[in-house]
mmCIF file of C-alpha atoms and ligand atoms in Angstrom:
data_model
loop_
_atom_site.group_PDB
_atom_site.id
_atom_site.type_symbol
_atom_site.label_atom_id
_atom_site.label_comp_id
_atom_site.label_asym_id
_atom_site.label_seq_id
_atom_site.Cartn_x
_atom_site.Cartn_y
_atom_site.Cartn_z
ATOM 1 C CA MET G 1 6.768 107.101 81.561
ATOM 2 C CA ALA G 2 6.000 103.769 83.085
ATOM 3 C CA GLU G 3 3.695 103.672 85.983
ATOM 4 C CA LYS G 4 5.505 103.836 89.204
ATOM 5 C CA LYS G 5 5.787 100.480 90.791
ATOM 6 C CA LYS G 6 4.168 100.227 94.130
ATOM 7 C CA LYS G 7 6.852 99.850 96.659
ATOM 8 C CA THR G 8 6.695 98.489 100.114
ATOM 9 C CA TYR G 9 8.300 100.928 102.404
ATOM 10 C CA VAL G 10 9.813 99.767 105.603
ATOM 11 C CA ALA G 11 9.990 102.632 107.963
ATOM 12 C CA ALA G 12 13.239 103.140 109.743
ATOM 13 C CA SER G 13 11.273 102.912 112.926
ATOM 14 C CA GLU G 14 10.420 99.286 112.061
ATOM 15 C CA GLU G 15 14.055 98.531 112.297
ATOM 16 C CA THR G 16 14.295 100.430 115.529
ATOM 17 C CA LYS G 17 11.351 98.432 116.787
ATOM 18 C CA GLU G 18 13.164 95.229 115.882
ATOM 19 C CA ALA G 19 16.245 96.429 117.664
ATOM 20 C CA ALA G 20 14.229 97.516 120.654
ATOM 21 C CA LYS G 21 13.043 93.950 121.097
ATOM 22 C CA GLN G 22 16.618 93.044 121.757
ATOM 23 C CA ILE G 23 17.747 93.941 125.216
ATOM 24 C CA ARG G 24 21.228 95.380 125.327
ATOM 25 C CA LYS G 25 23.299 95.582 128.399
ATOM 26 C CA GLN G 26 26.716 96.845 129.035
ATOM 27 C CA ALA G 27 29.317 94.385 130.283
ATOM 28 C CA LYS G 28 30.298 94.503 133.910
ATOM 29 C CA PRO G 29 33.609 96.262 134.390
ATOM 30 C CA VAL G 30 36.563 93.899 134.639
ATOM 31 C CA GLY G 31 37.200 93.290 138.321
ATOM 32 C CA ASN G 32 40.378 93.040 140.291
ATOM 33 C CA ALA G 33 42.216 89.773 139.685
ATOM 34 C CA SER G 34 44.303 89.711 142.855
ATOM 35 C CA GLY G 35 41.268 90.497 145.000
ATOM 36 C CA LYS G 36 39.462 87.557 143.431
ATOM 37 C CA ARG G 37 42.460 85.254 143.946
ATOM 38 C CA VAL G 38 42.608 86.178 147.637
ATOM 39 C CA GLY G 39 38.842 85.601 147.882
ATOM 40 C CA ALA G 40 39.240 82.212 146.208
ATOM 41 C CA VAL G 41 41.970 81.092 148.591
ATOM 42 C CA VAL G 42 39.946 82.234 151.632
ATOM 43 C CA CYS G 43 36.899 80.275 150.382
ATOM 44 C CA TRP G 44 39.028 77.203 149.765
ATOM 45 C CA ILE G 45 40.519 77.358 153.274
ATOM 46 C CA ILE G 46 36.990 77.583 154.705
ATOM 47 C CA ALA G 47 36.022 74.596 152.533
ATOM 48 C CA LEU G 48 38.908 72.531 153.923
ATOM 49 C CA ILE G 49 37.921 73.480 157.487
ATOM 50 C CA PHE G 50 34.447 72.081 156.757
ATOM 51 C CA GLU G 51 36.050 68.898 155.411
ATOM 52 C CA VAL G 52 37.957 68.552 158.699
ATOM 53 C CA CYS G 53 34.643 69.095 160.558
ATOM 54 C CA ALA G 54 33.044 66.325 158.484
ATOM 55 C CA LEU G 55 35.998 64.053 159.274
ATOM 56 C CA MET G 56 35.723 64.813 162.990
ATOM 57 C CA VAL G 57 31.995 64.065 162.959
ATOM 58 C CA PHE G 58 32.716 60.807 161.171
ATOM 59 C CA LEU G 59 35.350 59.847 163.749
ATOM 60 C CA GLY G 60 33.029 60.807 166.624
ATOM 61 C CA LYS G 61 35.269 63.681 167.726
ATOM 62 C CA LEU G 62 32.674 66.357 166.939
ATOM 63 C CA ASP G 63 28.983 66.130 167.682
ATOM 64 C CA LEU G 64 26.509 68.953 167.227
ATOM 65 C CA LYS G 65 23.903 66.969 169.228
ATOM 66 C CA PHE G 66 20.860 68.636 167.679
ATOM 67 C CA MET G 67 21.234 66.666 164.446
ATOM 68 C CA PRO G 68 21.838 62.972 163.810
ATOM 69 C CA GLN G 69 25.448 62.149 162.894
ATOM 70 C CA LEU G 70 24.678 61.428 159.254
ATOM 71 C CA TYR G 71 22.927 64.772 158.793
ATOM 72 C CA GLN G 72 25.884 66.532 160.378
ATOM 73 C CA LEU G 73 28.235 64.740 157.983
ATOM 74 C CA ILE G 74 26.199 65.694 154.950
ATOM 75 C CA ALA G 75 25.731 69.277 156.154
ATOM 76 C CA PHE G 76 29.492 69.739 156.522
ATOM 77 C CA LEU G 77 30.154 68.149 153.132
ATOM 78 C CA VAL G 78 27.602 70.446 151.488
ATOM 79 C CA LEU G 79 29.167 73.507 153.145
ATOM 80 C CA ASP G 80 32.545 72.200 151.973
ATOM 81 C CA LEU G 81 31.136 71.938 148.428
ATOM 82 C CA ILE G 82 29.584 75.416 148.457
ATOM 83 C CA PHE G 83 32.872 77.047 149.440
ATOM 84 C CA VAL G 84 34.856 74.980 146.921
ATOM 85 C CA ILE G 85 32.528 76.190 144.161
ATOM 86 C CA ILE G 86 32.495 79.867 145.213
ATOM 87 C CA GLY G 87 36.294 79.798 145.457
ATOM 88 C CA SER G 88 36.652 78.185 142.048
ATOM 89 C CA GLN G 89 34.372 80.714 140.375
ATOM 90 C CA LEU G 90 36.466 83.561 141.798
ATOM 91 C CA TRP G 91 39.671 81.797 140.728
ATOM 92 C CA LYS G 92 38.359 81.245 137.196
ATOM 93 C CA GLN G 93 37.316 84.893 136.928
ATOM 94 C CA ALA G 94 40.797 85.957 138.072
ATOM 95 C CA ASN G 95 42.368 83.703 135.426
ATOM 96 C CA HIS G 96 40.255 85.394 132.771
ATOM 97 C CA ILE G 97 41.040 88.906 133.982
ATOM 98 C CA ASP G 98 44.745 88.304 134.434
ATOM 99 C CA PRO G 99 45.625 85.121 132.508
ATOM 100 C CA VAL G 100 48.920 83.318 133.003
ATOM 101 C CA SER G 101 51.432 82.784 130.241
ATOM 102 C CA GLU G 102 51.456 79.588 128.197
ATOM 103 C CA GLU G 103 55.241 79.649 128.214
ATOM 104 C CA ASN G 104 55.440 77.939 131.569
ATOM 105 C CA ALA G 105 53.325 74.884 130.801
ATOM 106 C CA VAL G 106 53.333 73.606 134.391
ATOM 107 C CA LYS G 107 52.174 76.901 135.855
ATOM 108 C CA PHE G 108 49.603 77.313 133.076
ATOM 109 C CA TRP G 109 48.176 73.871 133.810
ATOM 110 C CA LEU G 110 48.227 74.370 137.572
ATOM 111 C CA TRP G 111 46.575 77.785 137.439
ATOM 112 C CA ASN G 112 43.834 76.580 135.133
ATOM 113 C CA ASN G 113 43.172 73.393 137.078
ATOM 114 C CA MET G 114 43.583 74.737 140.600
ATOM 115 C CA GLY G 115 39.836 74.575 141.243
ATOM 116 C CA VAL G 116 39.690 70.885 140.331
ATOM 117 C CA ILE G 117 42.777 70.159 142.443
ATOM 118 C CA VAL G 118 41.186 71.889 145.436
ATOM 119 C CA ALA G 119 37.914 70.024 144.844
ATOM 120 C CA SER G 120 39.891 66.762 145.008
ATOM 121 C CA VAL G 121 41.665 67.790 148.201
ATOM 122 C CA ALA G 122 38.322 68.833 149.651
ATOM 123 C CA PHE G 123 36.665 65.429 149.230
ATOM 124 C CA VAL G 124 39.075 62.604 148.359
ATOM 125 C CA PRO G 125 40.750 62.345 151.805
ATOM 126 C CA PHE G 126 37.332 62.212 153.454
ATOM 127 C CA ALA G 127 36.069 59.617 150.963
ATOM 128 C CA ILE G 128 39.137 57.400 151.503
ATOM 129 C CA LEU G 129 38.844 57.641 155.278
ATOM 130 C CA ALA G 130 35.113 56.923 155.196
ATOM 131 C CA LEU G 131 35.671 53.950 152.915
ATOM 132 C CA THR G 132 38.522 52.393 154.881
ATOM 133 C CA ASP G 133 37.419 53.100 158.448
ATOM 134 C CA LYS G 134 36.920 49.900 160.393
ATOM 135 C CA ASN G 135 34.903 51.241 163.304
ATOM 136 C CA ALA G 136 31.979 52.948 161.581
ATOM 137 C CA ASP G 137 28.868 50.981 160.735
ATOM 138 C CA LYS G 138 28.277 49.980 157.153
ATOM 139 C CA LYS G 139 25.357 52.339 156.526
ATOM 140 C CA THR G 140 27.243 55.417 157.738
ATOM 141 C CA LYS G 141 30.315 54.392 155.739
ATOM 142 C CA THR G 142 28.334 53.896 152.544
ATOM 143 C CA ILE G 143 26.330 57.113 152.794
ATOM 144 C CA ALA G 144 29.378 59.169 153.791
ATOM 145 C CA THR G 145 31.446 57.798 150.898
ATOM 146 C CA VAL G 146 28.685 58.242 148.324
ATOM 147 C CA ALA G 147 27.996 61.798 149.539
ATOM 148 C CA ALA G 148 31.696 62.678 149.287
ATOM 149 C CA VAL G 149 31.970 61.217 145.779
ATOM 150 C CA ILE G 150 28.876 63.114 144.598
ATOM 151 C CA CYS G 151 30.313 66.338 146.073
ATOM 152 C CA LEU G 152 33.629 65.595 144.364
ATOM 153 C CA LEU G 153 31.925 65.193 140.987
ATOM 154 C CA ILE G 154 29.782 68.320 141.317
ATOM 155 C CA GLY G 155 32.675 70.340 142.725
ATOM 156 C CA GLY G 156 35.083 69.078 140.062
ATOM 157 C CA VAL G 157 32.825 69.909 137.131
ATOM 158 C CA ALA G 158 31.854 73.305 138.583
ATOM 159 C CA SER G 159 35.508 74.146 139.212
ATOM 160 C CA TYR G 160 36.826 73.119 135.828
ATOM 161 C CA ASP G 161 37.538 75.922 133.379
ATOM 162 C CA PHE G 162 36.133 74.784 130.036
ATOM 163 C CA ASN G 163 37.449 77.932 128.333
ATOM 164 C CA PRO G 164 40.946 78.553 129.643
ATOM 165 C CA VAL G 165 42.789 81.535 128.243
ATOM 166 C CA SER G 166 46.481 82.432 128.237
ATOM 167 C CA SER G 167 48.039 85.870 128.519
ATOM 168 C CA GLU G 168 49.309 85.410 124.942
ATOM 169 C CA GLN G 169 45.793 84.732 123.609
ATOM 170 C CA LYS G 170 44.426 87.724 125.460
ATOM 171 C CA ALA G 171 47.239 89.982 124.241
ATOM 172 C CA ALA G 172 46.621 88.880 120.625
ATOM 173 C CA ALA G 173 42.910 89.670 120.921
ATOM 174 C CA VAL G 174 43.491 93.043 122.579
ATOM 175 C CA ASN G 175 46.124 93.841 119.944
ATOM 176 C CA ALA G 176 43.785 93.041 117.084
ATOM 177 C CA LEU G 177 40.659 94.680 118.473
ATOM 178 C CA GLY G 178 41.879 97.334 120.891
ATOM 179 C CA SER G 179 38.926 99.119 122.453
ATOM 180 C CA GLU G 180 36.506 98.144 119.686
ATOM 181 C CA THR G 181 33.059 97.175 120.948
ATOM 182 C CA VAL G 182 32.316 93.468 120.835
ATOM 183 C CA TYR G 183 29.056 91.629 121.491
ATOM 184 C CA TRP G 184 28.038 88.373 123.062
ATOM 185 C CA THR G 185 24.873 86.577 124.036
ATOM 186 C CA THR G 186 23.722 85.101 127.312
ATOM 187 C CA PHE G 187 24.586 81.528 126.422
ATOM 188 C CA GLY G 188 26.950 82.092 123.510
ATOM 189 C CA LYS G 189 30.522 80.900 123.745
ATOM 190 C CA VAL G 190 32.119 83.499 121.480
ATOM 191 C CA TYR G 191 32.197 87.278 121.101
ATOM 192 C CA HIS G 192 31.324 89.106 117.879
ATOM 193 C CA THR G 193 32.675 92.281 116.313
ATOM 194 C CA HIS G 194 29.372 92.944 114.506
ATOM 195 C CA ASP G 195 26.039 93.296 116.255
ATOM 196 C CA ASP G 196 24.314 92.337 112.993
ATOM 197 C CA CYS G 197 26.234 89.065 112.714
ATOM 198 C CA SER G 198 23.917 86.308 111.482
ATOM 199 C CA HIS G 199 24.682 84.257 114.584
ATOM 200 C CA LEU G 200 23.121 86.964 116.742
ATOM 201 C CA ASN G 201 19.738 87.038 114.993
ATOM 202 C CA GLN G 202 18.021 84.778 117.444
ATOM 203 C CA SER G 203 19.355 86.381 120.572
ATOM 204 C CA GLU G 204 17.133 88.455 122.778
ATOM 205 C CA THR G 205 19.816 89.810 124.996
ATOM 206 C CA LEU G 206 23.089 91.179 123.780
ATOM 207 C CA THR G 207 25.895 92.249 126.045
ATOM 208 C CA TYR G 208 28.447 94.671 124.703
ATOM 209 C CA GLY G 209 31.847 95.698 125.932
ATOM 210 C CA THR G 210 35.534 95.576 125.139
ATOM 211 C CA VAL G 211 37.351 92.391 124.208
ATOM 212 C CA GLU G 212 38.887 92.414 127.686
ATOM 213 C CA GLU G 213 35.425 92.410 129.197
ATOM 214 C CA ALA G 214 34.358 89.614 126.852
ATOM 215 C CA ILE G 215 37.285 87.446 127.964
ATOM 216 C CA ALA G 216 36.558 88.287 131.609
ATOM 217 C CA ALA G 217 32.970 87.183 130.910
ATOM 218 C CA ASN G 218 34.284 83.787 129.758
ATOM 219 C CA ARG G 219 34.012 84.436 125.990
ATOM 220 C CA VAL G 220 37.593 83.779 124.997
ATOM 221 C CA ARG G 221 37.205 83.275 121.224
ATOM 222 C CA LEU G 222 36.077 85.514 118.396
ATOM 223 C CA CYS G 223 33.217 84.435 116.123
ATOM 224 C CA LYS G 224 34.708 82.965 112.932
ATOM 225 C CA THR G 225 32.142 84.707 110.717
ATOM 226 C CA CYS G 226 32.980 88.090 112.234
ATOM 227 C CA ALA G 227 36.724 87.364 111.980
ATOM 228 C CA ASN G 228 36.365 86.581 108.258
ATOM 229 C CA ARG G 229 34.273 89.683 107.702
ATOM 230 C CA ASP G 230 36.909 91.886 109.310
ATOM 231 C CA ASN G 231 39.883 89.940 108.000
ATOM 232 C CA ILE G 232 41.162 89.442 111.490
ATOM 233 C CA SER G 233 43.839 86.810 111.894
ATOM 234 C CA GLY G 234 45.962 85.651 114.788
ATOM 235 C CA VAL G 235 43.022 85.678 117.203
ATOM 236 C CA ALA G 236 41.483 82.456 118.500
ATOM 237 C CA THR G 237 38.188 81.915 116.671
ATOM 238 C CA GLU G 238 35.282 79.522 116.853
ATOM 239 C CA ASN G 239 31.923 79.238 115.215
HETATM 240 ZN ZN1 LIG R 1 29.776 86.901 114.636
#
């Protein structure tokens, strides 16, 4: 009998140790879409009130006295921006929890771009007024316009949904995966059906949940590698 070859044993606990390095957290439960939509609209109304305040300061109709006019203008624009962004985040979350149908292209577009539309309404009128006003001095006009344009850019980008999802896409994913556990990483754009997927090797934190929770968490596509492994078709994939 040949001499037994010396084997390197890897204890099962090694593997456990490896796995333990990876932090796993359960996905947040999917929230209430209509509550978030109401919250978004309230934030947006508050944002528009701050835009009106900024306009009134610019026109000399509102003066807080304890701050120079320019600071007041910028303060109101920043408050305007903060509420635009909070509102848009809530709106985006609602669109991912309860997506609209692709069938009505106009509604689909409007719903998914509402945040950007509101961001425009929240800054463009002010910017136009600041730019065209004949009474204000040049310095105030310039700073007010530039501040409004910067807010518009930040607000627009923060409000834009880079991963829009339709009710049809969500239904297809839920149909294919049901209540199966899926995984995603902190910065990853897709969700995986296998926690040992090669694309997850480098990730320290893994969130797990249902496909509904993944979509609510802004991961609207399934990993292509995982889809091939499971022979899943009809679900939006990406690598
Ligand atoms: Zn994968």
